[in-house]
CSV table of C-alpha atoms in Angstrom, one decimal:
chain,number,residue,atom,x,y,z
A,1,ASP,CA,-91.5,-9.5,33.0
A,2,GLU,CA,-88.4,-7.4,33.4
A,3,GLY,CA,-89.6,-5.4,36.4
A,4,SER,CA,-91.0,-8.2,38.7
A,5,ASP,CA,-87.8,-10.0,40.1
A,6,ALA,CA,-85.2,-7.3,40.1
A,7,ALA,CA,-84.1,-5.4,43.2
A,8,ALA,CA,-85.7,-2.1,44.1
A,9,SER,CA,-85.0,0.7,41.7
A,10,PRO,CA,-82.9,3.7,43.0
A,11,GLN,CA,-84.6,5.9,40.4
A,12,ALA,CA,-88.0,5.7,42.2
A,13,THR,CA,-89.5,4.9,45.5
A,14,ALA,CA,-91.8,2.0,44.8
A,15,VAL,CA,-95.4,2.7,45.4
A,16,PRO,CA,-98.0,-0.2,45.0
A,17,ALA,CA,-100.1,0.5,41.9
A,18,PRO,CA,-103.5,0.5,43.7
A,19,LEU,CA,-102.6,3.4,46.0
A,20,ALA,CA,-102.9,7.1,44.9
A,21,ILE,CA,-99.6,8.6,44.0
A,22,GLY,CA,-98.0,10.7,46.7
A,23,SER,CA,-100.5,9.7,49.5
A,24,SER,CA,-100.9,6.8,51.9
A,25,SER,CA,-104.4,7.7,52.9
A,26,PRO,CA,-107.1,5.1,52.0
A,27,ALA,CA,-109.6,7.9,51.3
A,28,ALA,CA,-107.1,9.6,48.9
A,29,ALA,CA,-106.4,6.3,47.2
A,30,ALA,CA,-110.0,5.9,46.4
A,31,ALA,CA,-110.6,9.4,45.0
A,32,PRO,CA,-109.6,10.2,41.4
A,33,PRO,CA,-107.3,13.2,40.9
A,34,VAL,CA,-109.0,16.5,39.9
A,35,LEU,CA,-107.6,18.9,37.4
A,36,ASP,CA,-107.9,22.7,37.9
A,37,SER,CA,-111.0,22.6,35.7
A,38,GLY,CA,-112.8,20.7,38.5
A,39,ALA,CA,-113.5,17.7,36.2
A,40,PRO,CA,-112.4,14.4,37.7
A,41,PHE,CA,-110.1,12.1,35.5
A,42,PRO,CA,-109.5,8.4,36.3
A,43,THR,CA,-105.8,7.5,37.0
A,44,ILE,CA,-104.4,4.5,34.9
A,45,ARG,CA,-103.3,1.7,37.3
A,46,ALA,CA,-100.4,-0.5,36.6
A,47,ASP,CA,-102.1,-3.7,37.8
A,48,VAL,CA,-105.4,-3.3,36.0
A,49,ALA,CA,-105.9,-4.1,32.3
A,50,LEU,CA,-107.5,-1.4,30.2
A,51,GLU,CA,-111.0,-1.9,28.6
A,52,GLY,CA,-111.0,-2.1,24.9
A,53,GLU,CA,-112.3,1.1,23.1
A,54,SER,CA,-115.2,1.5,20.6
A,55,PRO,CA,-113.9,2.3,17.1
A,56,ALA,CA,-113.2,5.9,16.7
A,57,ARG,CA,-113.2,8.2,13.7
A,58,ASP,CA,-110.0,9.5,12.2
A,59,ALA,CA,-109.3,13.1,13.2
A,60,PRO,CA,-107.1,16.1,12.2
A,61,GLY,CA,-104.0,16.7,14.2
A,62,TYR,CA,-100.2,17.2,14.0
A,63,THR,CA,-97.1,15.2,13.6
A,64,VAL,CA,-94.0,16.3,15.4
A,65,SER,CA,-90.4,15.1,15.2
A,66,ALA,CA,-88.2,15.7,18.2
A,67,VAL,CA,-85.0,14.6,20.0
A,68,LEU,CA,-83.7,14.1,23.6
A,69,ARG,CA,-80.1,15.2,24.2
A,70,LEU,CA,-77.8,14.8,27.2
A,71,SER,CA,-75.6,17.6,28.5
A,72,ASP,CA,-71.8,17.5,29.3
A,73,LEU,CA,-70.8,14.8,26.8
A,74,THR,CA,-67.0,14.7,26.0
A,75,GLY,CA,-66.0,14.0,22.4
A,76,PRO,CA,-63.0,12.1,21.1
A,77,PRO,CA,-59.3,12.8,21.6
A,78,ARG,CA,-57.3,14.6,19.0
A,79,ALA,CA,-55.4,11.9,17.2
A,80,ALA,CA,-54.7,11.0,13.6
A,81,GLU,CA,-56.4,7.7,13.8
A,82,VAL,CA,-59.8,9.1,15.1
A,83,ASN,CA,-62.5,8.6,12.3
A,84,VAL,CA,-64.8,11.5,12.8
A,85,ALA,CA,-67.2,10.2,10.1
A,86,GLY,CA,-67.5,6.8,11.9
A,87,ILE,CA,-68.1,8.4,15.2
A,88,GLU,CA,-70.8,10.7,13.7
A,89,ALA,CA,-72.6,7.8,12.0
A,90,ALA,CA,-72.7,6.0,15.4
A,91,ARG,CA,-74.0,9.1,17.1
A,92,LYS,CA,-76.8,9.4,14.5
A,93,ARG,CA,-77.6,5.7,14.9
A,94,THR,CA,-78.0,6.0,18.7
A,95,GLU,CA,-79.8,9.5,18.7
A,96,LEU,CA,-82.8,9.6,20.9
A,97,ARG,CA,-85.4,10.5,18.2
A,98,MET,CA,-89.2,10.6,18.8
A,99,ALA,CA,-92.0,10.7,16.3
A,100,VAL,CA,-95.1,12.2,18.0
A,101,GLU,CA,-98.7,12.3,16.7
A,102,MET,CA,-101.3,14.4,18.3
A,103,THR,CA,-105.0,15.0,17.9
A,104,ALA,CA,-107.3,17.3,20.1
A,105,SER,CA,-107.5,14.5,22.7
A,106,ARG,CA,-104.8,11.9,22.1
A,107,MET,CA,-100.9,11.6,21.9
A,108,ARG,CA,-98.8,8.8,20.5
A,109,MET,CA,-95.0,9.0,20.8
A,110,VAL,CA,-92.8,6.4,19.0
A,111,LEU,CA,-89.2,6.0,20.3
A,112,GLN,CA,-86.9,5.7,17.4
A,113,GLY,CA,-83.2,4.9,17.1
A,114,HIS,CA,-81.0,2.4,19.1
A,115,GLY,CA,-80.0,4.6,22.0
A,116,TRP,CA,-82.9,3.8,24.2
A,117,LEU,CA,-83.1,1.2,26.9
A,118,VAL,CA,-86.5,0.0,25.6
A,119,PRO,CA,-86.6,-1.7,22.1
A,120,PRO,CA,-86.6,0.7,19.1
A,121,ASP,CA,-90.3,1.6,18.0
A,122,THR,CA,-91.6,1.3,21.5
A,123,GLU,CA,-94.7,3.5,21.9
A,124,LEU,CA,-96.2,5.7,24.7
A,125,ARG,CA,-99.8,6.7,24.4
A,126,ALA,CA,-102.0,9.0,26.4
A,127,ARG,CA,-105.4,10.5,26.3
A,128,ASN,CA,-106.8,13.7,27.8
A,129,ASP,CA,-109.4,12.0,30.1
A,130,ARG,CA,-107.0,9.7,31.8
A,131,LEU,CA,-104.0,10.3,34.0
A,132,GLY,CA,-101.0,8.1,33.2
A,133,HIS,CA,-99.7,6.5,30.0
A,134,VAL,CA,-99.6,3.2,28.2
A,135,VAL,CA,-96.5,1.7,26.9
A,136,VAL,CA,-96.9,-0.3,23.7
A,137,TRP,CA,-94.2,-2.8,22.7
A,138,PRO,CA,-93.0,-3.1,19.1
A,139,GLY,CA,-95.7,-5.0,17.0
A,140,ALA,CA,-98.5,-3.6,19.2
A,141,THR,CA,-99.6,-7.0,20.5
A,142,LEU,CA,-98.5,-6.3,24.1
A,143,TYR,CA,-99.0,-3.2,26.2
A,144,ARG,CA,-98.4,-2.2,29.8
A,145,PRO,CA,-100.4,0.5,31.8
A,146,LEU,CA,-98.2,3.1,33.5
A,147,ALA,CA,-99.5,5.0,36.5
A,148,PRO,CA,-98.3,8.7,36.9
A,149,GLY,CA,-94.8,8.7,38.1
A,150,SER,CA,-93.7,5.7,36.1
A,151,LEU,CA,-91.8,7.2,33.2
A,152,ARG,CA,-88.5,8.0,35.1
A,153,ALA,CA,-88.1,4.1,35.9
A,154,LEU,CA,-89.2,3.0,32.3
A,155,PHE,CA,-86.8,5.4,30.6
A,156,ALA,CA,-83.8,5.0,32.9
A,157,GLU,CA,-84.0,1.4,33.9
A,158,ARG,CA,-86.6,-0.3,31.9
A,159,ARG,CA,-88.7,-0.9,35.1
A,160,PHE,CA,-92.2,0.1,36.2
A,161,ASP,CA,-91.6,1.4,39.7
A,162,VAL,CA,-93.8,4.5,40.5
A,163,ALA,CA,-92.0,7.5,41.9
A,164,PRO,CA,-93.8,9.9,44.3
A,165,ILE,CA,-95.0,13.0,42.3
A,166,ALA,CA,-96.3,16.4,43.2
A,167,PRO,CA,-97.6,19.4,41.5
A,168,ALA,CA,-94.8,21.5,40.1
A,169,GLN,CA,-94.4,25.1,41.3
A,170,VAL,CA,-94.4,27.8,38.7
A,171,VAL,CA,-91.2,29.8,39.1
A,172,SER,CA,-91.5,32.3,36.3
A,173,VAL,CA,-93.3,33.1,33.0
A,174,GLU,CA,-91.9,35.3,30.3
A,175,GLU,CA,-92.0,35.9,26.6
A,176,ALA,CA,-89.3,34.1,24.6
A,177,GLY,CA,-89.4,34.9,20.9
A,178,LYS,CA,-89.6,32.3,18.1
A,179,ARG,CA,-88.5,28.7,17.6
A,180,ILE,CA,-88.8,26.9,14.2
A,181,GLY,CA,-90.9,29.9,13.0
A,182,ILE,CA,-93.5,29.6,15.9
A,183,LYS,CA,-93.8,32.5,18.6
A,184,THR,CA,-93.1,31.1,22.0
A,185,ARG,CA,-93.3,31.8,25.7
A,186,HIS,CA,-91.2,30.7,28.6
A,187,ILE,CA,-92.4,29.0,31.7
A,188,GLU,CA,-90.3,27.5,34.4
A,189,LEU,CA,-91.4,25.0,37.0
A,190,ALA,CA,-89.8,23.3,39.9
A,191,THR,CA,-90.2,19.7,41.1
A,192,ARG,CA,-88.4,17.7,43.8
A,193,ALA,CA,-86.3,16.2,40.9
A,194,ALA,CA,-85.6,19.1,38.6
A,195,LYS,CA,-86.3,22.5,37.3
A,196,VAL,CA,-88.1,22.4,33.9
A,197,THR,CA,-88.0,25.2,31.5
A,198,PHE,CA,-90.6,25.0,28.6
A,199,GLU,CA,-90.7,27.0,25.5
A,200,LEU,CA,-94.3,26.9,24.4
A,201,GLY,CA,-95.8,27.7,21.0
A,202,ARG,CA,-99.4,27.8,20.0
A,203,LEU,CA,-100.7,25.6,17.2
A,204,GLU,CA,-104.3,26.2,16.1
A,205,GLY,CA,-106.5,23.2,16.7
A,206,LEU,CA,-104.1,21.3,18.8
A,207,ALA,CA,-106.3,21.5,21.8
A,208,ASP,CA,-105.3,19.0,24.6
A,209,GLY,CA,-102.6,17.2,22.2
A,210,GLY,CA,-99.8,19.5,23.3
A,211,PRO,CA,-100.6,19.4,27.1
A,212,LEU,CA,-100.4,15.6,26.8
A,213,LEU,CA,-96.9,16.0,25.7
A,214,CYS,CA,-96.2,18.4,28.6
A,215,ARG,CA,-97.6,15.8,30.9
A,216,LEU,CA,-95.1,13.3,29.7
A,217,LEU,CA,-92.1,15.5,30.1
A,218,LEU,CA,-93.4,16.5,33.7
A,219,ASP,CA,-93.7,12.9,34.5
A,220,LEU,CA,-90.0,12.4,33.8
A,221,ALA,CA,-89.3,15.2,36.3
A,222,SER,CA,-91.7,13.7,38.9
A,223,GLY,CA,-94.3,16.3,38.4
A,224,SER,CA,-98.0,15.7,38.7
A,225,PRO,CA,-100.1,15.6,35.6
A,226,THR,CA,-102.4,18.0,37.3
A,227,THR,CA,-99.9,20.8,37.0
A,228,PRO,CA,-101.2,23.6,34.9
A,229,ALA,CA,-98.1,23.8,32.7
A,230,CYS,CA,-99.3,24.0,29.0
A,231,ALA,CA,-102.6,25.6,28.0
A,232,PRO,CA,-104.8,24.1,25.2
A,233,ASP,CA,-103.4,24.6,21.8
A,234,GLU,CA,-99.8,25.0,23.3
A,235,LEU,CA,-96.9,22.6,22.3
A,236,PRO,CA,-93.6,22.3,24.2
A,237,LEU,CA,-91.1,23.2,21.4
A,238,ARG,CA,-88.2,22.9,23.9
A,239,ALA,CA,-88.0,21.6,27.3
A,240,GLU,CA,-84.8,21.5,29.5
A,241,LEU,CA,-84.9,19.5,32.6
A,242,ARG,CA,-82.1,20.4,35.0
A,243,TRP,CA,-81.8,17.8,37.6
A,244,SER,CA,-81.5,18.6,41.3
A,245,SER,CA,-78.6,16.2,41.5
A,246,HIS,CA,-76.4,17.0,38.5
A,247,GLY,CA,-76.7,17.4,34.7
A,248,SER,CA,-79.7,18.1,32.4
A,249,LEU,CA,-81.8,16.6,29.7
A,250,LEU,CA,-82.9,18.5,26.7
A,251,PHE,CA,-86.1,17.8,24.7
A,252,GLU,CA,-86.3,19.7,21.4
A,253,VAL,CA,-88.9,19.7,18.6
A,254,THR,CA,-87.2,19.6,15.1
A,255,GLY,CA,-90.3,19.6,12.9
A,256,VAL,CA,-94.1,20.2,13.0
A,257,LEU,CA,-96.6,19.2,10.2
A,258,ARG,CA,-100.3,19.7,10.3
A,259,ARG,CA,-102.3,16.7,9.2
A,260,PRO,CA,-105.8,16.7,7.9
A,261,GLU,CA,-106.4,13.2,9.1
A,262,LEU,CA,-104.7,10.8,11.6
A,263,GLY,CA,-105.7,7.2,11.9
A,264,ALA,CA,-107.7,6.7,15.1
A,265,THR,CA,-106.7,3.1,15.5
A,266,SER,CA,-103.1,4.2,16.1
A,267,PHE,CA,-104.2,6.1,19.3
A,268,ALA,CA,-106.3,3.3,20.8
A,269,MET,CA,-105.6,2.5,24.5
A,270,PRO,CA,-105.1,-0.4,24.7
A,271,PRO,CA,-104.3,-1.2,20.9
A,272,THR,CA,-106.8,-3.2,19.2
A,273,GLY,CA,-106.2,-7.0,19.6
A,274,SER,CA,-103.4,-6.5,22.2
A,275,THR,CA,-103.0,-8.1,25.7
A,276,MET,CA,-101.5,-6.7,28.9
A,277,GLY,CA,-97.9,-7.9,29.4
A,278,SER,CA,-94.3,-7.3,28.5
A,279,PRO,CA,-91.8,-8.8,26.0
A,280,PRO,CA,-89.1,-11.1,27.5
A,281,PRO,CA,-86.4,-9.0,29.3
A,282,PRO,CA,-83.0,-8.7,27.8
A,283,ARG,CA,-80.4,-10.8,29.4
A,284,LEU,CA,-78.8,-9.4,32.5
A,285,GLY,CA,-75.4,-7.9,32.1
A,286,MET,CA,-74.5,-5.7,29.1
A,287,GLN,CA,-76.5,-4.7,26.1
A,288,GLY,CA,-74.5,-3.3,23.2
A,289,LEU,CA,-76.0,-0.6,21.2
A,290,LEU,CA,-73.7,-0.8,18.2
A,291,SER,CA,-72.5,-3.6,15.9
A,292,HIS,CA,-68.9,-4.7,15.7
A,293,THR,CA,-68.4,-3.0,12.3
A,294,GLU,CA,-69.9,0.4,13.7
A,295,LEU,CA,-67.5,0.2,16.8
A,296,ALA,CA,-64.6,-0.5,14.6
A,297,ALA,CA,-65.3,2.6,12.6
A,298,PHE,CA,-64.5,4.8,15.5
A,299,ARG,CA,-60.9,4.6,14.5
A,300,SER,CA,-59.2,4.5,11.0
A,301,ALA,CA,-56.5,2.2,12.2
A,302,ALA,CA,-55.4,0.4,15.4
A,303,VAL,CA,-52.5,1.8,17.5
A,304,GLU,CA,-50.2,0.1,19.9
A,305,VAL,CA,-51.0,0.8,23.5
A,306,PRO,CA,-49.8,-0.6,26.8
A,307,ALA,CA,-51.8,-3.6,28.0
A,308,GLY,CA,-53.9,-3.0,31.1
A,309,PRO,CA,-53.7,-5.3,34.1
A,310,MET,CA,-56.9,-7.1,33.0
A,311,PRO,CA,-57.0,-7.2,29.2
A,312,ALA,CA,-60.2,-8.6,27.7
A,313,GLY,CA,-58.6,-10.4,24.8
A,314,ASP,CA,-59.1,-7.9,21.8
A,315,GLY,CA,-62.2,-6.3,23.5
A,316,LEU,CA,-63.3,-4.2,26.5
A,317,LEU,CA,-64.3,-5.8,29.7
A,318,VAL,CA,-67.4,-3.7,30.9
A,319,ALA,CA,-68.5,-3.9,34.6
A,320,ASN,CA,-71.2,-2.0,36.6
A,321,GLY,CA,-70.9,-2.3,40.3
A,322,THR,CA,-73.6,0.3,41.2
A,323,VAL,CA,-77.3,-0.3,41.9
A,324,GLN,CA,-78.4,1.6,38.8
A,325,VAL,CA,-78.4,0.8,35.1
A,326,ARG,CA,-75.4,2.7,33.7
A,327,MET,CA,-74.7,3.8,30.2
A,328,LEU,CA,-71.1,3.6,28.8
A,329,PHE,CA,-70.2,6.4,26.4
A,330,LEU,CA,-67.0,6.4,24.2
A,331,ASP,CA,-66.0,9.5,22.4
A,332,GLY,CA,-69.4,11.0,23.3
A,333,VAL,CA,-71.4,8.2,21.8
A,334,PRO,CA,-73.4,5.6,23.9
A,335,VAL,CA,-72.1,2.2,23.2
A,336,ALA,CA,-73.7,0.0,25.8
A,337,TRP,CA,-75.9,-0.1,28.9
A,338,VAL,CA,-75.1,-2.4,31.8
A,339,SER,CA,-77.5,-3.7,34.4
A,340,PRO,CA,-76.5,-3.4,38.2
A,341,GLY,CA,-73.9,-6.0,38.8
A,342,GLY,CA,-73.5,-6.7,35.1
A,343,ARG,CA,-70.2,-7.6,33.6
A,344,ASP,CA,-69.5,-8.5,29.9
A,345,GLY,CA,-67.1,-8.1,27.0
A,346,LEU,CA,-67.7,-5.4,24.3
A,347,TYR,CA,-66.0,-6.4,21.0
A,348,GLY,CA,-65.2,-4.6,17.7
A,349,LEU,CA,-63.3,-1.7,19.0
A,350,GLN,CA,-59.8,-1.2,17.5
A,351,ARG,CA,-56.8,-1.0,19.7
A,352,GLY,CA,-56.1,2.5,21.0
A,353,ARG,CA,-57.2,5.3,23.3
A,354,TYR,CA,-60.8,6.6,23.7
A,355,VAL,CA,-62.5,9.1,25.9
A,356,ALA,CA,-65.0,7.1,28.2
A,357,GLN,CA,-67.7,8.3,30.6
A,358,TRP,CA,-70.2,6.5,32.7
A,359,ARG,CA,-73.6,8.1,33.3
A,360,THR,CA,-77.3,7.3,33.9
A,361,PHE,CA,-79.6,7.3,31.0
A,362,LEU,CA,-81.3,10.5,32.1
A,363,GLY,CA,-77.9,12.1,32.9
A,364,ASP,CA,-78.8,12.7,36.5
A,365,ALA,CA,-75.7,10.9,37.7
A,366,ASN,CA,-72.4,11.4,35.7
A,367,ASP,CA,-68.9,10.3,36.3
A,368,PRO,CA,-66.0,12.5,35.0
A,369,PRO,CA,-64.5,11.5,31.5
A,370,PHE,CA,-61.4,9.5,31.5
A,371,THR,CA,-58.9,7.9,29.0
A,372,GLN,CA,-59.8,4.4,28.2
A,373,ILE,CA,-57.3,2.0,26.8
A,374,VAL,CA,-58.6,-0.9,24.4
A,375,PRO,CA,-58.1,-3.7,25.1
A,376,GLY,CA,-58.8,-3.2,28.8
A,377,ALA,CA,-61.5,-2.9,31.3
A,378,ALA,CA,-64.0,-0.1,32.0
A,379,THR,CA,-65.6,-0.3,35.4
A,380,VAL,CA,-68.0,1.8,37.4
A,381,GLY,CA,-68.7,1.3,41.1
A,382,VAL,CA,-66.1,-1.4,41.5
A,383,ALA,CA,-62.4,-1.6,41.7
A,384,ASP,CA,-60.8,-0.2,38.6
A,385,ALA,CA,-59.0,-2.7,36.4
A,386,GLY,CA,-57.6,-1.9,33.1
A,387,ALA,CA,-58.7,1.7,32.6
A,388,ALA,CA,-56.2,4.4,32.4
A,389,SER,CA,-56.0,7.3,34.8
A,390,ARG,CA,-59.2,9.3,35.1
């Protein structure tokens, strides 16, 4: 699978799956984590297939729509040939949207849109009596167990490394007001990776569904799932993760709907009839996120520009010399992700000048924006060739 043969991920310190997270003690590895209530909960292990579940009844719950947004993105230059409508359509297509279903004890999140590193319609599932998650690939025939601390590597690099995690420290709690018509309160927590600010609202009958979503967001910040962040019936309506290194990531709920019945089969861990595994990895190099037609629509017409020292025909040569997966943004829109050492051509853009920026998927490492000439070359972590002055 895509995580087995690659070099060690810089997003996480690899920890063998059988060991307890954050401890090298054999005794700690054998003991299940304990939540504040005192009830032990087994931890999902990345190397152990999950047992099939008995059929369950459908249950009431909530459906939630949400988005992830990155900070500090720079938009297009001011020029007559800039096609605002085309750029906005590309931004919408690559928007990091999530459809979340929650019952009193389960959560299912579907990643929608074309801006993710994982395939569109990849799912994350969780249950209140297990620590960790399950990633379900599109089609629900393959799944992969995820130990706590795995989500940073999955989201940022499409890998399964486990990062050290620790309980987040509560910094402050205060009343906040309202969001989408729901009264909220603020809570701020600190982990080694980020400060996380939650706006939490109460939804009757949500029970542990909302805290499961809090667990997922804390996992992205390397926080332990045992952290007492969200109380029963509380839903994170907004969460800002401000990275210790640089930048931030914003989670925001855009809609909530109460449902009298949600199908139990869609929450099964593992999915009925599925097997443990991963789909074939994408080829190493560059993965474009938009079609040639969508890229061409960034401009209403081509303009003459000076040729760079390494023109890539009519396209853009893209190269990543860092040890991390990097995202290339043009005019504030993600257009491609590039694996470490990857180098390939991006085609479809019209001749002209664009505002380019390199960053990690989670936004915890950002390069300053620069003017990019097409045709030319956009590089990060290697000798610059073909890009205009930054």
